[in-house]
N, CA and C atoms as an extended XYZ file, in Angstrom:
582
Properties=species:S:1:pos:R:3:atomname:S:1:resname:S:1:resid:I:1 pbc="F F F"
N         0.814       -1.332       -0.105 N   UNK     1
C         0.092       -0.047       -0.009 CA  UNK     1
C         1.077        1.107       -0.084 C   UNK     1
N         1.762        1.229        0.744 N   UNK     2
C         2.964        2.189        0.479 CA  UNK     2
C         3.347        2.572       -0.616 C   UNK     2
N         3.727        1.678       -1.214 N   UNK     3
C         4.471        1.497       -2.487 CA  UNK     3
C         3.796        1.875       -3.571 C   UNK     3
N         2.339        2.260       -3.678 N   UNK     4
C         1.287        2.717       -4.555 CA  UNK     4
C         1.123        4.059       -3.688 C   UNK     4
N         1.215        4.393       -2.593 N   UNK     5
C         0.781        5.798       -2.717 CA  UNK     5
C         2.506        6.682       -2.999 C   UNK     5
N         3.225        6.347       -2.843 N   UNK     6
C         4.612        6.746       -3.011 CA  UNK     6
C         4.424        7.130       -4.896 C   UNK     6
N         4.049        6.293       -5.451 N   UNK     7
C         4.169        5.985       -6.994 CA  UNK     7
C         2.983        7.044       -7.333 C   UNK     7
N         1.904        7.264       -6.947 N   UNK     8
C         1.010        7.923       -6.646 CA  UNK     8
C         1.849        9.600       -6.495 C   UNK     8
N         2.752        9.853       -5.289 N   UNK     9
C         2.826       11.102       -5.141 CA  UNK     9
C         4.052       11.781       -6.300 C   UNK     9
N         4.346       10.691       -6.652 N   UNK    10
C         5.711       11.125       -7.407 CA  UNK    10
C         4.975       11.382       -8.827 C   UNK    10
N         3.968       10.634       -9.175 N   UNK    11
C         3.343       10.667      -10.698 CA  UNK    11
C         2.701       12.385      -10.604 C   UNK    11
N         2.157       12.612       -9.059 N   UNK    12
C         1.345       13.879       -9.102 CA  UNK    12
C         2.721       15.196       -9.243 C   UNK    12
N         3.935       14.622       -8.464 N   UNK    13
C         4.841       15.708       -8.483 CA  UNK    13
C         5.218       16.011      -10.223 C   UNK    13
N         5.196       14.989      -10.752 N   UNK    14
C         5.880       14.969      -11.919 CA  UNK    14
C         4.934       16.071      -12.972 C   UNK    14
N         3.380       15.883      -12.647 N   UNK    15
C         2.747       15.994      -13.651 CA  UNK    15
C         2.628       17.561      -13.888 C   UNK    15
N         3.203       18.614      -13.215 N   UNK    16
C         3.179       20.067      -13.181 CA  UNK    16
C         4.785       20.109      -14.754 C   UNK    16
N         5.672       19.332      -14.014 N   UNK    17
C         7.079       19.362      -14.870 CA  UNK    17
C         6.562       18.990      -16.352 C   UNK    17
N         6.072       17.629      -16.652 N   UNK    18
C         5.334       16.923      -17.761 CA  UNK    18
C         4.564       18.022      -18.556 C   UNK    18
N         3.813       18.441      -17.882 N   UNK    19
C         2.791       19.983      -18.753 CA  UNK    19
C         3.647       20.717      -19.181 C   UNK    19
N         4.867       20.918      -18.631 N   UNK    20
C         5.391       22.368      -18.792 CA  UNK    20
C         6.601       22.055      -19.703 C   UNK    20
N         6.639       21.158      -20.013 N   UNK    21
C         7.339       20.364      -21.140 CA  UNK    21
C         6.489       20.412      -22.603 C   UNK    21
N         5.336       20.031      -22.265 N   UNK    22
C         4.580       19.705      -23.491 CA  UNK    22
C         4.318       21.148      -24.142 C   UNK    22
N         3.794       21.984      -22.996 N   UNK    23
C         3.490       23.684      -23.538 CA  UNK    23
C         4.601       23.744      -23.889 C   UNK    23
N         5.845       23.879      -23.686 N   UNK    24
C         6.940       24.793      -24.548 CA  UNK    24
C         7.290       24.202      -25.963 C   UNK    24
N         7.250       25.174      -27.098 N   UNK    25
C         7.678       24.782      -28.307 CA  UNK    25
C         8.624       24.289      -28.534 C   UNK    25
N         8.418       23.282      -29.990 N   UNK    26
C         9.206       22.710      -30.074 CA  UNK    26
C        10.737       23.587      -30.415 C   UNK    26
N        12.221       22.616      -29.974 N   UNK    27
C        13.069       23.506      -30.747 CA  UNK    27
C        13.473       23.472      -32.069 C   UNK    27
N        13.544       24.423      -33.268 N   UNK    28
C        13.605       23.787      -34.369 CA  UNK    28
C        15.580       23.788      -34.848 C   UNK    28
N        16.076       22.740      -34.959 N   UNK    29
C        17.600       22.630      -35.454 CA  UNK    29
C        18.470       23.490      -36.143 C   UNK    29
N        17.661       23.659      -36.843 N   UNK    30
C        18.809       24.786      -37.971 CA  UNK    30
C        18.177       26.153      -37.465 C   UNK    30
N        19.289       27.402      -37.740 N   UNK    31
C        18.934       28.692      -37.952 CA  UNK    31
C        18.086       28.878      -39.368 C   UNK    31
N        17.246       29.934      -39.136 N   UNK    32
C        16.935       30.887      -40.284 CA  UNK    32
C        17.925       31.076      -41.055 C   UNK    32
N        17.561       30.807      -42.446 N   UNK    33
C        18.279       31.789      -43.575 CA  UNK    33
C        17.938       32.942      -43.881 C   UNK    33
N        19.174       33.305      -44.481 N   UNK    34
C        18.541       35.121      -45.275 CA  UNK    34
C        18.335       34.835      -46.421 C   UNK    34
N        17.910       35.866      -46.987 N   UNK    35
C        18.075       36.029      -48.357 CA  UNK    35
C        19.307       35.729      -49.293 C   UNK    35
N        19.383       35.853      -50.013 N   UNK    36
C        20.711       35.692      -50.878 CA  UNK    36
C        21.158       37.344      -51.234 C   UNK    36
N        20.550       37.912      -51.211 N   UNK    37
C        20.902       39.628      -51.682 CA  UNK    37
C        19.898       40.254      -51.386 C   UNK    37
N        20.193       41.633      -50.646 N   UNK    38
C        19.310       43.016      -50.466 CA  UNK    38
C        19.985       43.637      -51.512 C   UNK    38
N        18.884       44.577      -52.138 N   UNK    39
C        19.348       45.762      -52.715 CA  UNK    39
C        18.996       46.849      -51.473 C   UNK    39
N        19.866       47.308      -50.877 N   UNK    40
C        19.735       48.177      -49.730 CA  UNK    40
C        18.920       49.347      -49.964 C   UNK    40
N        19.121       49.933      -51.293 N   UNK    41
C        19.038       51.758      -51.622 CA  UNK    41
C        17.061       50.864      -52.193 C   UNK    41
N        16.872       50.083      -52.850 N   UNK    42
C        15.804       49.389      -52.842 CA  UNK    42
C        14.770       48.981      -51.579 C   UNK    42
N        15.362       48.734      -50.640 N   UNK    43
C        14.963       47.767      -49.437 CA  UNK    43
C        14.436       49.110      -48.657 C   UNK    43
N        14.978       50.435      -49.080 N   UNK    44
C        14.773       51.838      -48.310 CA  UNK    44
C        13.315       52.253      -48.470 C   UNK    44
N        12.849       52.526      -47.652 N   UNK    45
C        11.568       53.668      -47.517 CA  UNK    45
C        10.576       52.993      -46.727 C   UNK    45
N         9.711       53.425      -46.439 N   UNK    46
C         8.322       52.732      -45.636 CA  UNK    46
C         7.665       51.304      -45.904 C   UNK    46
N         7.705       51.017      -45.007 N   UNK    47
C         6.905       49.086      -44.584 CA  UNK    47
C         5.948       49.403      -43.695 C   UNK    47
N         5.036       48.695      -44.344 N   UNK    48
C         3.505       48.729      -43.284 CA  UNK    48
C         3.946       47.042      -42.468 C   UNK    48
N         3.467       47.514      -41.258 N   UNK    49
C         3.871       46.390      -40.073 CA  UNK    49
C         2.241       45.077      -40.628 C   UNK    49
N         2.540       44.287      -41.291 N   UNK    50
C         1.161       43.367      -41.251 CA  UNK    50
C         0.846       42.587      -40.273 C   UNK    50
N         1.933       42.061      -39.915 N   UNK    51
C         1.821       41.052      -38.471 CA  UNK    51
C         3.423       41.295      -37.903 C   UNK    51
N         3.232       40.607      -36.754 N   UNK    52
C         4.641       40.820      -35.470 CA  UNK    52
C         3.957       39.404      -34.711 C   UNK    52
N         5.310       38.596      -33.910 N   UNK    53
C         5.231       38.509      -33.108 CA  UNK    53
C         5.289       39.160      -31.966 C   UNK    53
N         4.105       39.049      -30.679 N   UNK    54
C         4.277       40.192      -29.946 CA  UNK    54
C         5.291       40.139      -28.839 C   UNK    54
N         5.502       40.988      -28.640 N   UNK    55
C         7.013       41.960      -28.178 CA  UNK    55
C         7.112       42.193      -26.760 C   UNK    55
N         7.859       43.055      -26.050 N   UNK    56
C         7.200       43.893      -25.086 CA  UNK    56
C         7.231       45.449      -25.449 C   UNK    56
N         8.224       45.700      -26.763 N   UNK    57
C         8.628       47.178      -27.156 CA  UNK    57
C         7.461       48.087      -27.760 C   UNK    57
N         6.180       46.569      -28.498 N   UNK    58
C         5.156       47.451      -29.417 CA  UNK    58
C         4.060       46.642      -28.295 C   UNK    58
N         3.986       47.011      -27.234 N   UNK    59
C         2.920       46.626      -26.468 CA  UNK    59
C         2.170       47.816      -26.630 C   UNK    59
N         2.567       49.164      -26.697 N   UNK    60
C         1.362       50.078      -26.700 CA  UNK    60
C         1.190       50.482      -27.929 C   UNK    60
N         1.472       49.664      -28.939 N   UNK    61
C         0.826       50.025      -30.413 CA  UNK    61
C        -0.159       49.553      -30.486 C   UNK    61
N        -1.461       50.189      -30.954 N   UNK    62
C        -2.711       50.207      -31.178 CA  UNK    62
C        -2.673       49.363      -32.828 C   UNK    62
N        -2.125       50.406      -33.588 N   UNK    63
C        -2.482       50.118      -34.986 CA  UNK    63
C        -1.434       50.778      -36.095 C   UNK    63
N        -1.647       50.946      -37.136 N   UNK    64
C        -0.825       51.369      -38.139 CA  UNK    64
C         0.496       51.435      -38.592 C   UNK    64
N         1.375       50.291      -37.617 N   UNK    65
C         2.477       50.503      -37.644 CA  UNK    65
C         3.259       50.239      -38.862 C   UNK    65
N         4.221       51.339      -38.998 N   UNK    66
C         5.086       51.253      -40.247 CA  UNK    66
C         6.729       51.517      -39.687 C   UNK    66
N         7.453       50.976      -40.663 N   UNK    67
C         8.862       51.070      -40.732 CA  UNK    67
C         9.486       51.543      -41.597 C   UNK    67
N        10.112       53.099      -41.388 N   UNK    68
C        11.363       53.575      -42.802 CA  UNK    68
C        12.431       53.785      -42.668 C   UNK    68
N        12.976       53.413      -43.550 N   UNK    69
C        14.594       53.102      -43.706 CA  UNK    69
C        15.064       53.989      -44.748 C   UNK    69
N        16.193       54.624      -44.308 N   UNK    70
C        16.963       55.508      -45.070 CA  UNK    70
C        18.544       55.060      -44.725 C   UNK    70
N        19.096       54.965      -46.430 N   UNK    71
C        20.593       54.987      -46.258 CA  UNK    71
C        21.244       55.931      -45.444 C   UNK    71
N        22.077       56.419      -44.707 N   UNK    72
C        22.880       57.379      -44.538 CA  UNK    72
C        24.000       57.445      -45.061 C   UNK    72
N        24.801       58.942      -45.256 N   UNK    73
C        25.870       58.884      -45.680 CA  UNK    73
C        27.518       57.790      -44.954 C   UNK    73
N        27.372       57.142      -44.028 N   UNK    74
C        28.255       56.575      -42.955 CA  UNK    74
C        27.906       54.625      -43.726 C   UNK    74
N        26.884       54.975      -44.656 N   UNK    75
C        26.495       53.056      -44.899 CA  UNK    75
C        25.695       52.470      -44.507 C   UNK    75
N        24.864       53.014      -42.764 N   UNK    76
C        23.846       52.598      -42.230 CA  UNK    76
C        23.046       53.009      -42.242 C   UNK    76
N        21.982       52.265      -41.537 N   UNK    77
C        20.169       52.929      -42.448 CA  UNK    77
C        19.774       53.061      -40.620 C   UNK    77
N        19.096       54.407      -40.929 N   UNK    78
C        18.559       54.808      -40.324 CA  UNK    78
C        16.989       54.642      -39.969 C   UNK    78
N        16.522       54.123      -39.210 N   UNK    79
C        15.201       53.139      -38.880 CA  UNK    79
C        14.048       54.220      -38.164 C   UNK    79
N        13.214       54.319      -38.319 N   UNK    80
C        12.348       55.145      -37.912 CA  UNK    80
C        10.811       54.047      -37.793 C   UNK    80
N        10.388       53.842      -36.919 N   UNK    81
C         9.286       52.786      -36.499 CA  UNK    81
C         8.024       53.810      -36.042 C   UNK    81
N         7.071       53.694      -36.512 N   UNK    82
C         6.112       54.809      -35.848 CA  UNK    82
C         4.674       53.565      -35.727 C   UNK    82
N         3.784       54.196      -35.077 N   UNK    83
C         2.418       53.232      -34.723 CA  UNK    83
C         1.618       54.264      -34.139 C   UNK    83
N         0.511       53.965      -33.971 N   UNK    84
C        -0.694       54.875      -33.394 CA  UNK    84
C        -1.214       53.901      -32.037 C   UNK    84
N        -0.936       54.535      -30.892 N   UNK    85
C        -1.147       53.760      -29.850 CA  UNK    85
C        -2.828       53.707      -29.457 C   UNK    85
N        -3.180       52.903      -28.680 N   UNK    86
C        -5.087       53.179      -28.388 CA  UNK    86
C        -6.020       54.303      -28.276 C   UNK    86
N        -5.115       55.395      -27.523 N   UNK    87
C        -5.257       56.600      -27.380 CA  UNK    87
C        -5.435       57.608      -28.453 C   UNK    87
N        -5.117       57.193      -29.478 N   UNK    88
C        -4.728       57.500      -31.210 CA  UNK    88
C        -3.607       58.648      -31.113 C   UNK    88
N        -2.883       58.812      -30.144 N   UNK    89
C        -1.426       59.120      -30.006 CA  UNK    89
C        -0.316       58.487      -30.891 C   UNK    89
N         0.587       59.307      -31.320 N   UNK    90
C         1.537       58.394      -32.582 CA  UNK    90
C         2.685       58.557      -31.323 C   UNK    90
N         3.253       57.080      -31.668 N   UNK    91
C         4.434       56.683      -30.929 CA  UNK    91
C         5.398       56.592      -31.889 C   UNK    91
N         6.426       57.479      -31.967 N   UNK    92
C         7.686       57.103      -32.976 CA  UNK    92
C         9.452       56.416      -32.163 C   UNK    92
N         9.619       55.750      -33.141 N   UNK    93
C        11.198       55.293      -32.089 CA  UNK    93
C        12.031       55.300      -33.245 C   UNK    93
N        13.121       55.521      -33.119 N   UNK    94
C        14.075       55.795      -34.377 CA  UNK    94
C        15.687       55.181      -33.703 C   UNK    94
N        16.422       54.388      -34.831 N   UNK    95
C        16.906       53.515      -34.359 CA  UNK    95
C        18.072       53.668      -35.474 C   UNK    95
N        19.252       53.154      -35.475 N   UNK    96
C        20.113       52.883      -36.745 CA  UNK    96
C        20.770       51.100      -36.932 C   UNK    96
N        20.970       50.700      -38.017 N   UNK    97
C        21.057       49.716      -38.096 CA  UNK    97
C        22.485       49.565      -38.832 C   UNK    97
N        23.316       48.694      -39.064 N   UNK    98
C        24.191       48.538      -39.843 CA  UNK    98
C        24.690       46.732      -40.259 C   UNK    98
N        24.968       46.881      -41.522 N   UNK    99
C        24.748       45.740      -42.302 CA  UNK    99
C        26.089       44.937      -41.248 C   UNK    99
N        25.947       43.640      -41.164 N   UNK   100
C        27.003       42.993      -40.853 CA  UNK   100
C        27.607       41.781      -41.778 C   UNK   100
N        26.300       41.581      -42.618 N   UNK   101
C        26.909       40.743      -43.774 CA  UNK   101
C        27.051       41.249      -45.150 C   UNK   101
N        28.097       41.517      -45.788 N   UNK   102
C        28.015       42.707      -46.931 CA  UNK   102
C        27.801       41.831      -48.005 C   UNK   102
N        27.864       40.789      -47.859 N   UNK   103
C        28.106       39.398      -49.066 CA  UNK   103
C        26.576       39.595      -49.463 C   UNK   103
N        25.107       39.309      -48.646 N   UNK   104
C        23.828       39.426      -48.787 CA  UNK   104
C        23.387       41.120      -48.657 C   UNK   104
N        23.950       41.522      -47.561 N   UNK   105
C        22.922       42.737      -46.859 CA  UNK   105
C        22.165       42.361      -46.294 C   UNK   105
N        21.435       41.335      -46.009 N   UNK   106
C        20.724       40.319      -45.289 CA  UNK   106
C        20.669       40.592      -43.786 C   UNK   106
N        21.586       40.300      -43.472 N   UNK   107
C        21.993       40.315      -41.923 CA  UNK   107
C        22.352       41.630      -41.350 C   UNK   107
N        21.855       42.389      -40.228 N   UNK   108
C        22.340       43.374      -39.587 CA  UNK   108
C        21.924       43.079      -38.140 C   UNK   108
N        22.231       44.659      -37.426 N   UNK   109
C        22.645       45.006      -36.214 CA  UNK   109
C        22.084       45.867      -36.389 C   UNK   109
N        20.457       46.708      -35.237 N   UNK   110
C        19.698       47.059      -34.940 CA  UNK   110
C        20.325       47.509      -33.508 C   UNK   110
N        20.355       49.098      -33.475 N   UNK   111
C        20.887       49.458      -32.264 CA  UNK   111
C        20.138       51.114      -32.155 C   UNK   111
N        18.991       50.310      -30.773 N   UNK   112
C        17.912       51.052      -30.412 CA  UNK   112
C        18.101       52.503      -29.961 C   UNK   112
N        19.308       52.536      -29.389 N   UNK   113
C        19.387       54.103      -28.340 CA  UNK   113
C        21.019       53.408      -27.959 C   UNK   113
N        21.614       54.595      -27.759 N   UNK   114
C        23.636       54.936      -27.473 CA  UNK   114
C        23.127       55.548      -26.070 C   UNK   114
N        24.984       55.381      -25.609 N   UNK   115
C        24.875       55.916      -23.993 CA  UNK   115
C        25.817       56.553      -24.291 C   UNK   115
N        26.524       57.716      -24.417 N   UNK   116
C        28.246       58.226      -24.403 CA  UNK   116
C        28.209       58.038      -26.091 C   UNK   116
N        27.548       57.468      -26.706 N   UNK   117
C        28.267       57.002      -27.972 CA  UNK   117
C        28.270       56.016      -28.562 C   UNK   117
N        28.150       54.924      -27.047 N   UNK   118
C        28.311       53.491      -27.086 CA  UNK   118
C        27.194       52.676      -27.197 C   UNK   118
N        27.118       51.843      -27.859 N   UNK   119
C        25.503       50.893      -28.187 CA  UNK   119
C        25.589       49.863      -27.180 C   UNK   119
N        24.962       49.871      -25.862 N   UNK   120
C        24.751       48.606      -25.519 CA  UNK   120
C        24.417       47.329      -25.680 C   UNK   120
N        23.246       47.513      -26.699 N   UNK   121
C        22.582       46.807      -26.954 CA  UNK   121
C        22.029       46.734      -28.706 C   UNK   121
N        22.702       45.692      -29.296 N   UNK   122
C        22.642       45.345      -30.647 CA  UNK   122
C        21.873       44.271      -30.607 C   UNK   122
N        20.285       44.368      -31.593 N   UNK   123
C        19.872       43.586      -32.001 CA  UNK   123
C        19.809       43.153      -33.272 C   UNK   123
N        19.637       41.493      -33.737 N   UNK   124
C        19.727       41.058      -34.715 CA  UNK   124
C        18.543       41.385      -35.498 C   UNK   124
N        18.780       41.998      -37.176 N   UNK   125
C        18.180       41.829      -37.629 CA  UNK   125
C        18.123       41.484      -39.280 C   UNK   125
N        17.720       40.109      -39.560 N   UNK   126
C        17.234       39.161      -40.385 CA  UNK   126
C        16.615       39.151      -41.813 C   UNK   126
N        16.904       39.757      -42.879 N   UNK   127
C        16.037       39.614      -43.752 CA  UNK   127
C        15.389       38.429      -43.975 C   UNK   127
N        14.677       37.322      -43.979 N   UNK   128
C        14.364       36.021      -43.996 CA  UNK   128
C        13.224       35.788      -45.802 C   UNK   128
N        13.006       36.769      -46.081 N   UNK   129
C        12.255       36.189      -46.955 CA  UNK   129
C        11.925       37.747      -47.795 C   UNK   129
N        12.177       37.837      -49.003 N   UNK   130
C        11.783       39.194      -49.593 CA  UNK   130
C        11.025       39.157      -50.786 C   UNK   130
N        10.182       39.140      -51.398 N   UNK   131
C         9.670       39.563      -52.695 CA  UNK   131
C        10.201       39.954      -53.739 C   UNK   131
N        10.226       39.355      -55.281 N   UNK   132
C        11.392       39.755      -56.100 CA  UNK   132
C        11.185       40.974      -56.149 C   UNK   132
N        10.173       41.820      -56.091 N   UNK   133
C         9.951       42.898      -56.548 CA  UNK   133
C         9.888       43.983      -55.050 C   UNK   133
N        10.082       43.451      -53.957 N   UNK   134
C         9.900       44.072      -52.670 CA  UNK   134
C         8.987       44.854      -52.548 C   UNK   134
N         7.811       43.627      -52.114 N   UNK   135
C         6.585       44.524      -52.066 CA  UNK   135
C         5.938       43.771      -50.614 C   UNK   135
N         6.906       42.994      -50.771 N   UNK   136
C         6.686       42.499      -48.975 CA  UNK   136
C         8.127       41.141      -48.768 C   UNK   136
N         8.244       42.025      -46.765 N   UNK   137
C         9.432       41.440      -46.738 CA  UNK   137
C         9.494       40.730      -45.176 C   UNK   137
N        10.012       39.474      -45.304 N   UNK   138
C         9.990       38.686      -43.766 CA  UNK   138
C        11.183       39.132      -42.556 C   UNK   138
N        11.151       39.451      -42.057 N   UNK   139
C        12.368       40.203      -40.937 CA  UNK   139
C        11.865       39.390      -39.512 C   UNK   139
N        13.366       38.627      -39.143 N   UNK   140
C        13.290       37.892      -37.693 CA  UNK   140
C        14.528       37.543      -37.253 C   UNK   140
N        15.273       36.776      -36.809 N   UNK   141
C        16.475       36.770      -36.270 CA  UNK   141
C        16.831       35.339      -35.808 C   UNK   141
N        18.365       34.685      -35.645 N   UNK   142
C        18.634       33.570      -35.444 CA  UNK   142
C        18.048       32.510      -34.201 C   UNK   142
N        17.334       33.480      -33.108 N   UNK   143
C        16.445       32.594      -32.278 CA  UNK   143
C        15.042       32.611      -32.209 C   UNK   143
N        14.423       32.955      -33.391 N   UNK   144
C        12.884       33.207      -33.533 CA  UNK   144
C        12.194       34.087      -32.552 C   UNK   144
N        12.709       34.214      -31.922 N   UNK   145
C        11.816       35.300      -30.707 CA  UNK   145
C        10.857       36.183      -31.206 C   UNK   145
N        11.780       37.000      -32.382 N   UNK   146
C        10.947       38.121      -32.785 CA  UNK   146
C        10.494       37.671      -34.270 C   UNK   146
N         9.822       38.236      -34.847 N   UNK   147
C         9.485       38.209      -36.305 CA  UNK   147
C         8.186       39.620      -36.605 C   UNK   147
N         8.258       39.491      -38.135 N   UNK   148
C         7.756       40.982      -38.438 CA  UNK   148
C         7.181       40.795      -40.087 C   UNK   148
N         6.449       40.690      -40.823 N   UNK   149
C         5.674       40.461      -41.775 CA  UNK   149
C         5.540       41.781      -42.116 C   UNK   149
N         6.505       42.381      -43.489 N   UNK   150
C         6.190       43.680      -43.783 CA  UNK   150
C         5.822       44.228      -45.443 C   UNK   150
N         4.784       45.310      -45.400 N   UNK   151
C         5.001       45.082      -46.723 CA  UNK   151
C         4.689       46.353      -47.038 C   UNK   151
N         4.645       46.948      -48.699 N   UNK   152
C         4.539       48.158      -49.106 CA  UNK   152
C         3.247       48.618      -48.714 C   UNK   152
N         2.690       48.234      -49.412 N   UNK   153
C         1.132       48.423      -49.074 CA  UNK   153
C         0.378       48.041      -47.407 C   UNK   153
N        -0.495       48.755      -47.311 N   UNK   154
C        -1.177       48.271      -46.007 CA  UNK   154
C        -1.815       46.899      -45.934 C   UNK   154
N        -2.182       46.288      -46.607 N   UNK   155
C        -2.637       44.896      -47.198 CA  UNK   155
C        -2.130       44.178      -47.914 C   UNK   155
N        -1.899       42.709      -47.663 N   UNK   156
C        -1.785       41.662      -48.430 CA  UNK   156
C        -2.648       40.700      -49.060 C   UNK   156
N        -2.612       40.680      -50.565 N   UNK   157
C        -3.397       39.444      -50.945 CA  UNK   157
C        -3.651       38.308      -50.021 C   UNK   157
N        -5.046       37.280      -49.996 N   UNK   158
C        -4.458       36.031      -49.930 CA  UNK   158
C        -3.386       35.356      -50.304 C   UNK   158
N        -3.394       35.498      -51.633 N   UNK   159
C        -2.331       34.714      -52.173 CA  UNK   159
C        -0.663       34.842      -51.974 C   UNK   159
N        -0.510       36.115      -51.536 N   UNK   160
C         0.782       36.522      -50.613 CA  UNK   160
C         1.156       35.647      -49.046 C   UNK   160
N        -0.055       35.975      -48.569 N   UNK   161
C         0.176       35.912      -47.101 CA  UNK   161
C         0.204       34.208      -46.985 C   UNK   161
N        -0.221       33.484      -47.870 N   UNK   162
C        -0.403       31.824      -47.715 CA  UNK   162
C         1.017       31.420      -48.431 C   UNK   162
N         1.348       32.215      -49.228 N   UNK   163
C         3.044       32.392      -49.796 CA  UNK   163
C         4.090       32.617      -48.184 C   UNK   163
N         3.814       33.859      -47.799 N   UNK   164
C         4.693       33.971      -46.401 CA  UNK   164
C         4.300       33.071      -45.786 C   UNK   164
N         3.233       32.120      -45.321 N   UNK   165
C         2.889       31.292      -44.206 CA  UNK   165
C         4.036       30.174      -44.758 C   UNK   165
N         3.962       30.103      -46.111 N   UNK   166
C         4.824       28.508      -46.199 CA  UNK   166
C         6.428       29.241      -46.110 C   UNK   166
N         6.563       30.189      -46.034 N   UNK   167
C         8.238       30.313      -46.019 CA  UNK   167
C         8.389       30.617      -44.205 C   UNK   167
N         7.411       30.860      -43.489 N   UNK   168
C         7.474       30.906      -42.414 CA  UNK   168
C         7.895       29.670      -41.436 C   UNK   168
N         7.152       28.932      -42.627 N   UNK   169
C         7.270       27.269      -42.131 CA  UNK   169
C         8.269       27.153      -42.069 C   UNK   169
N         9.384       27.053      -43.183 N   UNK   170
C        10.188       26.707      -43.745 CA  UNK   170
C        11.066       26.932      -43.197 C   UNK   170
N        10.989       28.440      -42.453 N   UNK   171
C        12.165       29.149      -41.456 CA  UNK   171
C        11.835       28.368      -39.999 C   UNK   171
N        11.088       27.703      -39.837 N   UNK   172
C        11.244       27.142      -38.392 CA  UNK   172
C         9.908       28.291      -37.844 C   UNK   172
N         9.470       28.833      -38.345 N   UNK   173
C         8.693       29.822      -37.678 CA  UNK   173
C         6.809       29.306      -37.300 C   UNK   173
N         6.071       29.520      -36.594 N   UNK   174
C         4.587       29.368      -36.674 CA  UNK   174
C         3.992       30.461      -37.232 C   UNK   174
N         3.624       30.373      -37.788 N   UNK   175
C         2.386       31.215      -38.825 CA  UNK   175
C         1.408       31.856      -37.551 C   UNK   175
N         1.134       31.235      -36.950 N   UNK   176
C        -0.266       31.097      -36.128 CA  UNK   176
C         0.596       32.474      -34.969 C   UNK   176
N         1.924       32.644      -35.168 N   UNK   177
C         2.328       33.074      -33.712 CA  UNK   177
C         2.134       35.117      -34.166 C   UNK   177
N         1.961       35.114      -35.028 N   UNK   178
C         2.240       36.290      -35.863 CA  UNK   178
C         0.649       37.085      -35.171 C   UNK   178
N         0.286       38.109      -34.838 N   UNK   179
C        -0.248       39.157      -34.680 CA  UNK   179
C        -0.737       39.906      -35.571 C   UNK   179
N        -1.720       39.576      -36.259 N   UNK   180
C        -2.168       41.078      -37.499 CA  UNK   180
C        -1.716       42.307      -37.150 C   UNK   180
N        -1.285       42.991      -37.440 N   UNK   181
C        -1.095       44.535      -37.578 CA  UNK   181
C        -2.091       45.241      -38.165 C   UNK   181
N        -3.145       46.180      -37.179 N   UNK   182
C        -4.189       46.336      -37.543 CA  UNK   182
C        -3.825       47.862      -38.632 C   UNK   182
N        -4.160       48.002      -39.795 N   UNK   183
C        -4.262       48.992      -40.409 CA  UNK   183
C        -5.559       49.351      -41.202 C   UNK   183
N        -6.226       50.045      -40.316 N   UNK   184
C        -7.407       50.701      -40.089 CA  UNK   184
C        -8.309       51.501      -41.464 C   UNK   184
N        -6.591       52.318      -41.762 N   UNK   185
C        -7.383       53.400      -42.742 CA  UNK   185
C        -6.810       52.833      -44.321 C   UNK   185
N        -6.333       51.525      -44.357 N   UNK   186
C        -6.125       51.271      -45.581 CA  UNK   186
C        -7.068       50.850      -46.386 C   UNK   186
N        -6.834       50.846      -47.619 N   UNK   187
C        -6.799       52.162      -48.736 CA  UNK   187
C        -6.962       53.018      -48.962 C   UNK   187
N        -8.289       52.966      -48.400 N   UNK   188
C        -8.902       54.416      -48.992 CA  UNK   188
C        -8.713       55.620      -48.084 C   UNK   188
N        -8.167       55.544      -46.797 N   UNK   189
C        -8.220       56.340      -45.680 CA  UNK   189
C        -6.420       56.734      -45.463 C   UNK   189
N        -5.771       56.435      -46.403 N   UNK   190
C        -4.316       56.456      -46.344 CA  UNK   190
C        -3.862       57.819      -45.780 C   UNK   190
N        -4.596       58.742      -45.719 N   UNK   191
C        -3.987       60.473      -45.245 CA  UNK   191
C        -4.208       60.164      -44.109 C   UNK   191
N        -4.473       58.992      -42.882 N   UNK   192
C        -5.047       59.150      -41.704 CA  UNK   192
C        -3.398       57.933      -41.346 C   UNK   192
N        -2.739       57.614      -41.824 N   UNK   193
C        -1.467       57.057      -41.771 CA  UNK   193
C        -0.640       58.159      -41.025 C   UNK   193
N         0.293       57.058      -39.917 N   UNK   194
C         1.443       57.836      -39.137 CA  UNK   194
C         2.281       58.311      -39.970 C   UNK   194
């Protein structure tokens, strides 16, 4: 009888650990691959956020997120991210990005801020998918903690989104992990864009 109680207690104690392991996403044994080449001047300009993996630095964004890239004289990119908060006010964040893989131009390091000229934080910004006409892009990093689907227009066609979802799966991402970014002013009310 005592053996049965000990076994039952052990099973009960092991249950939370087993449940935690079952809920944990499967680790993908390979890193995502970047695109072969990015023409940076062509990549520059404004992109609309179609969807992203939820993250702490976009928690206040309500809708209308955009990212605008511009080449600087020093070869780096200036990055301006904008969105509308739930209360309608504009949120703007600026950063710089530096190409770290000049063969492809698809691996960059994003510096969100500097302290006395020093960049204590540099985040991976990998271009994992890019439509040949630069109509949409998929951005992420080697650990797959973050991800964005960007497009030149505020909306994708169902065929474009299906193509992107296939790409995400091949890259080891779960397409369902991406929350849709609201672009309520598209396409008829573009003047309300941030």
